[in-house]
């Protein structure tokens, strides 16, 4: 086994669908092509969005496709202690601060500044609580984003950059309901699990700069990133549980895998048993990304 450690990190908001299988397969193929270890982490940090039983269903679906993690899966809902410790460190260093603003407060502050236009429906926090709460009650914790550009290299998308302060602003680390935010949990977990390579859907590419900033502030290593192509639904939007993607039909795992492979630009002879198909897919992946394990 090489030092490579990769992961698939599904949120259990429903069963796997054709889109999420692409990320699962790509992360597995990359780990196998590099002689590495492949993990599954159930990202159930956002409890209200999780569907009971979806985690076990996802693990069954992966297994039916021959994608079996090399170590026991972990559940984010059992790891609050790690996220709290990271938040405490950020707060002690002045990189995180408490925020008393409700969404309405933020909207009003942005309107007063003439900056009310939301980005992807998310509001760029105007920094109201950066200088202290002034007697108001803390609701959430935010990361203090320094001005400047964050640059990184994506293995598939090439050079990437984001001006996080302008594009996103001081983002939430712990929400008003006490739940830790995805950005903090994913950074803490990737480091705690020794993840060297992140392979995930392109819809998440936009989060990478925020994660790099958190890694820097916490003194954690930055993994290599590869964001995979998305499967689009009939409406041209990313296929997702939210827009009604059908769960994978596991009566024919090979057909599901074949179509995930096609999305990844891999052509693999279909007329073979699962194990043979998966080895051909590893070879095709290694050839596409010129990996010599
Ligand atoms: N849990 C996230 C999702 O299902 C993926 C997180 C990641 O791979 O970084 O969209």
Short mmCIF file of C-alpha atoms in Angstrom, two decimals, residues 1-6 28-39 70 196 293:
data_model
loop_
_atom_site.label_atom_id
_atom_site.label_comp_id
_atom_site.label_asym_id
_atom_site.label_seq_id
_atom_site.Cartn_x
_atom_site.Cartn_y
_atom_site.Cartn_z
CA UNK A 1 0.00 0.00 0.00
CA UNK A 2 1.23 3.50 -0.84
CA UNK A 3 0.83 6.54 1.39
CA UNK A 4 -2.19 7.51 -0.73
CA UNK A 5 -5.42 7.86 1.27
CA UNK A 6 -8.62 8.84 -0.49
CA UNK A 28 -12.20 4.47 -5.65
CA UNK A 29 -10.46 4.22 -9.04
CA UNK A 30 -7.90 6.88 -8.15
CA UNK A 31 -7.08 5.15 -4.86
CA UNK A 32 -6.77 1.75 -6.54
CA UNK A 33 -4.72 3.12 -9.46
CA UNK A 34 -2.27 4.58 -6.95
CA UNK A 35 -2.13 1.50 -4.71
CA UNK A 36 -3.79 3.49 -1.95
CA UNK A 37 -6.39 3.15 0.78
CA UNK A 38 -10.01 4.13 0.11
CA UNK A 39 -12.32 5.26 2.91
CA UNK A 70 -10.59 -0.52 3.27
CA UNK A 196 -3.88 12.83 0.74
CA UNK A 293 1.55 3.09 -9.31
#
